mmCIF file of C-alpha atoms and ligand atoms in Angstrom:
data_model
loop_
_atom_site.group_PDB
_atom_site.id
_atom_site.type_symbol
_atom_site.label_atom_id
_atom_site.label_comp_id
_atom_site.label_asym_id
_atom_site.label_seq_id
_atom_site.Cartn_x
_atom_site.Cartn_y
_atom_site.Cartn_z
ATOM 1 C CA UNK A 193 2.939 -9.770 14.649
ATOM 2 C CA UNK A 194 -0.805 -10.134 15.550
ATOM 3 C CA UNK A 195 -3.766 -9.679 13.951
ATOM 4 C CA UNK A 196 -4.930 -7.416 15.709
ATOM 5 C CA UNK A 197 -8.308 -7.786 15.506
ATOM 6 C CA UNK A 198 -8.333 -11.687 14.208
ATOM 7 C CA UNK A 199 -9.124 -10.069 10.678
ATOM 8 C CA UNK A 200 -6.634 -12.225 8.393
ATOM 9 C CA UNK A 201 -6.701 -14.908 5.676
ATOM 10 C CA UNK A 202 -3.912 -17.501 4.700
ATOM 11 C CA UNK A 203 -3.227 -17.130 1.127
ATOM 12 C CA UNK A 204 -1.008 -19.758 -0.180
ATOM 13 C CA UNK A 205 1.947 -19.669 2.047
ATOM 14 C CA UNK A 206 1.598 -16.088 3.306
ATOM 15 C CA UNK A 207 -1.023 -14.047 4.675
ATOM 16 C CA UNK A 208 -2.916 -11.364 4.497
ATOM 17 C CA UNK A 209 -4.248 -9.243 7.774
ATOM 18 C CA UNK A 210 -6.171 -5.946 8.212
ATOM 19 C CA UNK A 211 -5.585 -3.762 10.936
ATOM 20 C CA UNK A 212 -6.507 0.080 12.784
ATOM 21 C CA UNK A 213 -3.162 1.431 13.298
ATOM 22 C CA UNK A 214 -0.707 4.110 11.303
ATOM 23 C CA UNK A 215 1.432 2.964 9.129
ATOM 24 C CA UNK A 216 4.440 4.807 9.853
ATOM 25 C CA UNK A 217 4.698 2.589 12.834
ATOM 26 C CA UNK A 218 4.371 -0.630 11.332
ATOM 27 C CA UNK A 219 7.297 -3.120 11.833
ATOM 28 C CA UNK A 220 7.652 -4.847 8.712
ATOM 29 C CA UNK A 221 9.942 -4.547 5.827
ATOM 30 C CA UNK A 222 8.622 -2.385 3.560
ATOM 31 C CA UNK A 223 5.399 0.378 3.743
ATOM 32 C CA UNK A 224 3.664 1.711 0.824
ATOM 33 C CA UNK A 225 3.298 4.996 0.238
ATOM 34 C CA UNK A 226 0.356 6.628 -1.635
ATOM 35 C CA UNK A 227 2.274 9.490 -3.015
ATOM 36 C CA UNK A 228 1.419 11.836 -6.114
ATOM 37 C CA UNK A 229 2.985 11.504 -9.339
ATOM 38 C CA UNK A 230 5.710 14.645 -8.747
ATOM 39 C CA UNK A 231 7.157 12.296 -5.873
ATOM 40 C CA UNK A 232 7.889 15.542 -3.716
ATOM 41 C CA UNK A 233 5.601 15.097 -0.669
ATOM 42 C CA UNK A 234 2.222 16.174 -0.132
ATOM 43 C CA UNK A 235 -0.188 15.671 2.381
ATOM 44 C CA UNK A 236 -2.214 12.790 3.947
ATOM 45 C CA UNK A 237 -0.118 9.308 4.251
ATOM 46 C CA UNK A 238 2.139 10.791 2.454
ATOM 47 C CA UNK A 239 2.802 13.940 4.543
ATOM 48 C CA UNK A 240 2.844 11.157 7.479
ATOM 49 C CA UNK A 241 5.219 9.145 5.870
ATOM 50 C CA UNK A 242 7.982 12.263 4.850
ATOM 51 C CA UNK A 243 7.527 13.287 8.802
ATOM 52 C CA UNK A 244 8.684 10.457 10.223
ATOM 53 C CA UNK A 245 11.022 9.158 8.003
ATOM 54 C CA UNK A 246 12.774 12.323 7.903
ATOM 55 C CA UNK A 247 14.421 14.083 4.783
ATOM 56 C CA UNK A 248 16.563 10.999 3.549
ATOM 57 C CA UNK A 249 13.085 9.680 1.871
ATOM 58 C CA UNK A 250 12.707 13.035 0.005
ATOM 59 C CA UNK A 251 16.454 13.200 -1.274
ATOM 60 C CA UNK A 252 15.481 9.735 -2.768
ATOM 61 C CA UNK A 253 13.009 10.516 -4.293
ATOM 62 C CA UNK A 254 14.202 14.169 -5.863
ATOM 63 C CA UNK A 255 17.134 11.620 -6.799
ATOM 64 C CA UNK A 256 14.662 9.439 -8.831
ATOM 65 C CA UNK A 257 12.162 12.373 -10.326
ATOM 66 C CA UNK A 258 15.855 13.709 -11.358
ATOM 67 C CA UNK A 259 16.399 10.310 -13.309
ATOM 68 C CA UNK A 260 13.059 8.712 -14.264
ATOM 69 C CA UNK A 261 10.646 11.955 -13.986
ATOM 70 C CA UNK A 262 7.524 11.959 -12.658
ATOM 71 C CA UNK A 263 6.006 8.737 -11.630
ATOM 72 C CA UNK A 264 2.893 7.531 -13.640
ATOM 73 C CA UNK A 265 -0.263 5.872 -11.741
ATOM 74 C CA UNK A 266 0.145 2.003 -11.230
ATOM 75 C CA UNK A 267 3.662 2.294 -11.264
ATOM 76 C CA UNK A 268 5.853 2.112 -8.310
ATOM 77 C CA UNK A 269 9.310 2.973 -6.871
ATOM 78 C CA UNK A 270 11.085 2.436 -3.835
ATOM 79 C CA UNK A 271 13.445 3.878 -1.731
ATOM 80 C CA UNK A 272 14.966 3.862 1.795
ATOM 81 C CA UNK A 273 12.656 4.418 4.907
ATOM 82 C CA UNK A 274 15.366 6.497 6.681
ATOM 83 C CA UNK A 275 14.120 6.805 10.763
ATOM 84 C CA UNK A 276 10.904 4.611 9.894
ATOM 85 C CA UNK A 277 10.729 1.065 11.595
ATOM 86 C CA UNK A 278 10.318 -0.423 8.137
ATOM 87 C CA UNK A 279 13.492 -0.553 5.900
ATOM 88 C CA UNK A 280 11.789 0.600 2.757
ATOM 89 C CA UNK A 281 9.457 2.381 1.520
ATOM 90 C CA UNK A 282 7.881 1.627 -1.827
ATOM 91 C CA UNK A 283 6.084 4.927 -4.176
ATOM 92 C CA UNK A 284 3.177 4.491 -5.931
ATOM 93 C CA UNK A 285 0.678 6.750 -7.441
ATOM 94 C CA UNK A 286 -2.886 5.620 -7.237
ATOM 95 C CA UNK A 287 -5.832 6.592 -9.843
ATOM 96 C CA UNK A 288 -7.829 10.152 -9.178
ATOM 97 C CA UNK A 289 -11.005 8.983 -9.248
ATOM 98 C CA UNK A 290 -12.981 10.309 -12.135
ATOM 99 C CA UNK A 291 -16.241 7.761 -12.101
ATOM 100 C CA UNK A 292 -15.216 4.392 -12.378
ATOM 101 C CA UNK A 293 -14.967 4.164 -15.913
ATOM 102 C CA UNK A 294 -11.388 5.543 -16.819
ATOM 103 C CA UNK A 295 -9.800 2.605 -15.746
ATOM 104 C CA UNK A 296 -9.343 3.437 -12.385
ATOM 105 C CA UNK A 297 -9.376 -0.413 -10.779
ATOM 106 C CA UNK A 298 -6.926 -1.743 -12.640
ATOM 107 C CA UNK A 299 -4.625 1.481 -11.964
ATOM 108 C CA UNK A 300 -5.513 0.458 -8.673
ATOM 109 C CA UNK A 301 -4.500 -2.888 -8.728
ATOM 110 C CA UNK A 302 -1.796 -2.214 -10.679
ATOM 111 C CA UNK A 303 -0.484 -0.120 -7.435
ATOM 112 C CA UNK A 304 -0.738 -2.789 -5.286
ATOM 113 C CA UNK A 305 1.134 -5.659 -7.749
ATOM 114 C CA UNK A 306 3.780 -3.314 -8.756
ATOM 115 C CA UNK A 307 4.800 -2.351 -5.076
ATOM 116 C CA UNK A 308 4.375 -5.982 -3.985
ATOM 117 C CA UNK A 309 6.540 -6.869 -7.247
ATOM 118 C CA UNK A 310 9.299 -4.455 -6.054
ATOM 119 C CA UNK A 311 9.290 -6.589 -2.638
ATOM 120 C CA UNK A 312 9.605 -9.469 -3.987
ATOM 121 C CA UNK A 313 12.903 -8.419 -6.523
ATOM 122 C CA UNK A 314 14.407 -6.880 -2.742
ATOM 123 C CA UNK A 315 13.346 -10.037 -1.049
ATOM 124 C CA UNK A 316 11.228 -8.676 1.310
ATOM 125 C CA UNK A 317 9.412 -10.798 3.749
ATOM 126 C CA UNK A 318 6.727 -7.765 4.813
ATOM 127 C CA UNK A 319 4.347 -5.288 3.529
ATOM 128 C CA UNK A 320 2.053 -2.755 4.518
ATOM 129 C CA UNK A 321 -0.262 -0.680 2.619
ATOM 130 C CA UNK A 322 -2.733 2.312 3.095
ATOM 131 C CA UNK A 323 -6.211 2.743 1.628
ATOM 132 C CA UNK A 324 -4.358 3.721 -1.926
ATOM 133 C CA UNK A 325 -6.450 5.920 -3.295
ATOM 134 C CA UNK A 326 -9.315 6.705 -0.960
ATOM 135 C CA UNK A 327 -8.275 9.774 -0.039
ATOM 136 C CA UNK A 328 -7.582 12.701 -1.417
ATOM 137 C CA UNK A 329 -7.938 10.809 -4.961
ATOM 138 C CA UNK A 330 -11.435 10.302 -3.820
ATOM 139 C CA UNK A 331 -12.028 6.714 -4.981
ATOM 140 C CA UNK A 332 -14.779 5.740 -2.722
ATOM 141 C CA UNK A 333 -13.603 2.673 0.180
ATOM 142 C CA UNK A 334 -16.361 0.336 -0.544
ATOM 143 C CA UNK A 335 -15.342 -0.052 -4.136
ATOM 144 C CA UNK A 336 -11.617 0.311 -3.949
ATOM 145 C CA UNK A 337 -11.350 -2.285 -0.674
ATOM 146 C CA UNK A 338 -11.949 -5.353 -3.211
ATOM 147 C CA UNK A 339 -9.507 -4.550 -5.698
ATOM 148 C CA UNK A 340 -7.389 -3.743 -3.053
ATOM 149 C CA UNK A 341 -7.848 -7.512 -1.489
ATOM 150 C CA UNK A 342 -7.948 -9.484 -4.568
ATOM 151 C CA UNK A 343 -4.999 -7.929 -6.342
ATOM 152 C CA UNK A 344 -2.832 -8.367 -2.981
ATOM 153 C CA UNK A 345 -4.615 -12.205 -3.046
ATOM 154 C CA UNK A 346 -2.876 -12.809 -6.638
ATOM 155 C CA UNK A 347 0.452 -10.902 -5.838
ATOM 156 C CA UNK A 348 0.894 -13.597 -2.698
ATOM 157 C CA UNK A 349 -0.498 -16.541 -4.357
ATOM 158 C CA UNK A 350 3.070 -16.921 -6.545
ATOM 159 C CA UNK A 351 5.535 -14.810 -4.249
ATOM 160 C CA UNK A 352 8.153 -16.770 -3.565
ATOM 161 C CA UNK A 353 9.650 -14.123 -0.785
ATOM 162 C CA UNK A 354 6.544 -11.637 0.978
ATOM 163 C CA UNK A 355 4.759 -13.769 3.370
ATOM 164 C CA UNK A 356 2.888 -11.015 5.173
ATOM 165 C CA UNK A 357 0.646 -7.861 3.691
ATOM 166 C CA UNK A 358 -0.597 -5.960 5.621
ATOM 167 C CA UNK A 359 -4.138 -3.395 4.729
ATOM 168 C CA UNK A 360 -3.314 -0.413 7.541
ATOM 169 C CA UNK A 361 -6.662 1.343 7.665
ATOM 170 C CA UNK A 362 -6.968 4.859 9.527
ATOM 171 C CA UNK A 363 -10.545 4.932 11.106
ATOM 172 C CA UNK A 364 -12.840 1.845 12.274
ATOM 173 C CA UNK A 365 -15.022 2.708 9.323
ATOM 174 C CA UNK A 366 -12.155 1.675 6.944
ATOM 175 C CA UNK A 367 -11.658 -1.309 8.445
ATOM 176 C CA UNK A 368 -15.435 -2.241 8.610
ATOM 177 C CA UNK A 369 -15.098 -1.668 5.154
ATOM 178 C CA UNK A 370 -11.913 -3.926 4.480
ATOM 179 C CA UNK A 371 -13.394 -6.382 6.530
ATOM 180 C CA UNK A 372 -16.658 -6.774 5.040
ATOM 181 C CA UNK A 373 -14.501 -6.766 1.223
ATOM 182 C CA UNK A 374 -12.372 -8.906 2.771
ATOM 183 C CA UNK A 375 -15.115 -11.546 4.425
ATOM 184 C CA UNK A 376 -16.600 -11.492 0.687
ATOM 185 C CA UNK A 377 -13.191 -12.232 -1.232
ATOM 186 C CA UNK A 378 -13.383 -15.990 -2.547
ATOM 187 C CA UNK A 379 -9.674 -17.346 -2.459
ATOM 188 C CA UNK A 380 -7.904 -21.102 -2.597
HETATM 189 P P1 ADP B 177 -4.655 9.336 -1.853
HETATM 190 O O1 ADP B 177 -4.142 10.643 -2.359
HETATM 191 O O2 ADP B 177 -4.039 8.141 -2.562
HETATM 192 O O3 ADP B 177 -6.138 9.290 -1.785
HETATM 193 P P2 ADP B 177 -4.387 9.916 1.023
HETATM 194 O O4 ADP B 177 -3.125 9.971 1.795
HETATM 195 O O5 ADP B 177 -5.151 11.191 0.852
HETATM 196 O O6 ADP B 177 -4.034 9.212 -0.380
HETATM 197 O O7 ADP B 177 -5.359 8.851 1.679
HETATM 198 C C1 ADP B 177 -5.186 7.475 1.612
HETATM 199 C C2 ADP B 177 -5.661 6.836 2.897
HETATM 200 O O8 ADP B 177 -4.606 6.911 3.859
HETATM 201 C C3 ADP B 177 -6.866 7.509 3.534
HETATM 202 O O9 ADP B 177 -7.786 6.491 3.903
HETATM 203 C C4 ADP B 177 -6.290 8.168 4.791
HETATM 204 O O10 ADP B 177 -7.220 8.220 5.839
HETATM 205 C C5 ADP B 177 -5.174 7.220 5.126
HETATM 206 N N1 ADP B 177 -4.080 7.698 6.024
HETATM 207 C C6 ADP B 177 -3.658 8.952 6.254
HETATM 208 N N2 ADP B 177 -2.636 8.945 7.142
HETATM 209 C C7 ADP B 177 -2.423 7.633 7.459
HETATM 210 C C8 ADP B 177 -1.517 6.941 8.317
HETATM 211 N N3 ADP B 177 -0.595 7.583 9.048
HETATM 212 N N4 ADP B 177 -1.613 5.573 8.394
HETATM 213 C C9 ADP B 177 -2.514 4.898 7.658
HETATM 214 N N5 ADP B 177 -3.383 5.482 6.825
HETATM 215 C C10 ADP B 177 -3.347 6.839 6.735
#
């Protein structure tokens, strides 16, 4: 797997890359999907995802609403990625921004450890993420790239199976914006 565009850092023994692309075509083991806390669909990455996974991803998740109800933010679940290229897919429900003060980057980070957490109990060697968040939850890029970064940083620092993440970023903007967060990021 390439960097694409050179944009990676060695963390420990794994590493961790930022790329342009969509991340229902990544080849790794597991994507992330930044789904709402009613784990029925909706639109955005997680529209994308439900499309080209096809319905097994949705019978999953009905399956685990049915069980565990709805999914808080920070928390994550995972299921099969039915027609996707990666095996898995791991749910988690990022923070609707509301100002910065309601705890929304540790929420944040919280999304990113618990999916990467999830890998790591399935022994996963592979993980790719979306801009959690910066959508439709409105957290704004520049400030939600960082925590993105660092908590990702700490997750691969002491996994003992994930040896790849992957930051998917839709437009060249995000990925300016990942890049400069990630140029700033002090690791080792
Ligand atoms: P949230 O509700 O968590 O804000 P969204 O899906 O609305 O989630 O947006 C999260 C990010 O995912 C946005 O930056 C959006 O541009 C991006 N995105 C949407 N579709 C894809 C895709 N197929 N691959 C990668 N990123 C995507």
């Amino acid at each position: 797997m390439s960097a694409d565009r050179g944009l990676s850092r060695t963390i420990g023994p794994g590493r961790l890359e930022i790329a342009r692309g969509d991340l229902t075509r990544e080849r790794v083991s597991a994507i992330v999907n930044a789904a709402n806390s009613s784990l029925l669909g909706g639109g955005g990455v997680d529209g994308a995802i439900h499309r080209a996974g096809g319905p097994a991803i949705l019978e999953e998740c009905r399956a685990i609403r049915a069980r565990r109800g709805s999914l808080p933010p920070g928390q994550a679940v995972i299921t099969t990625g039915g027609a996707l290229p990666a095996r898995r897919v791991s749910h988690t429900v990022g923070p609707v921004w509301s100002g910065g003060r309601s705890g929304e980057p540790e929420t944040l980070a919280s999304c990113y450890g618990a999916s990467l957490a999830l890998a790591e109990e399935e022994g996963l060697e592979s993980v790719a993420f979306p801009s959690i968040s910066t959508g439709a939850f409105g957290y704004p890029i520049e400030e939600a790239a960082p925590v993105a970064l660092r908590a990702i940083a700490d997750a691969l620092k002491t996994a003992r199976h994930v040896r790849l993440v992957r930051c998917v970023l839709f437009s060249e903007s995000d990925l300016e914006t990942y890049g400069r967060a990630l140029a700033a990021m002090v690791t080792g």
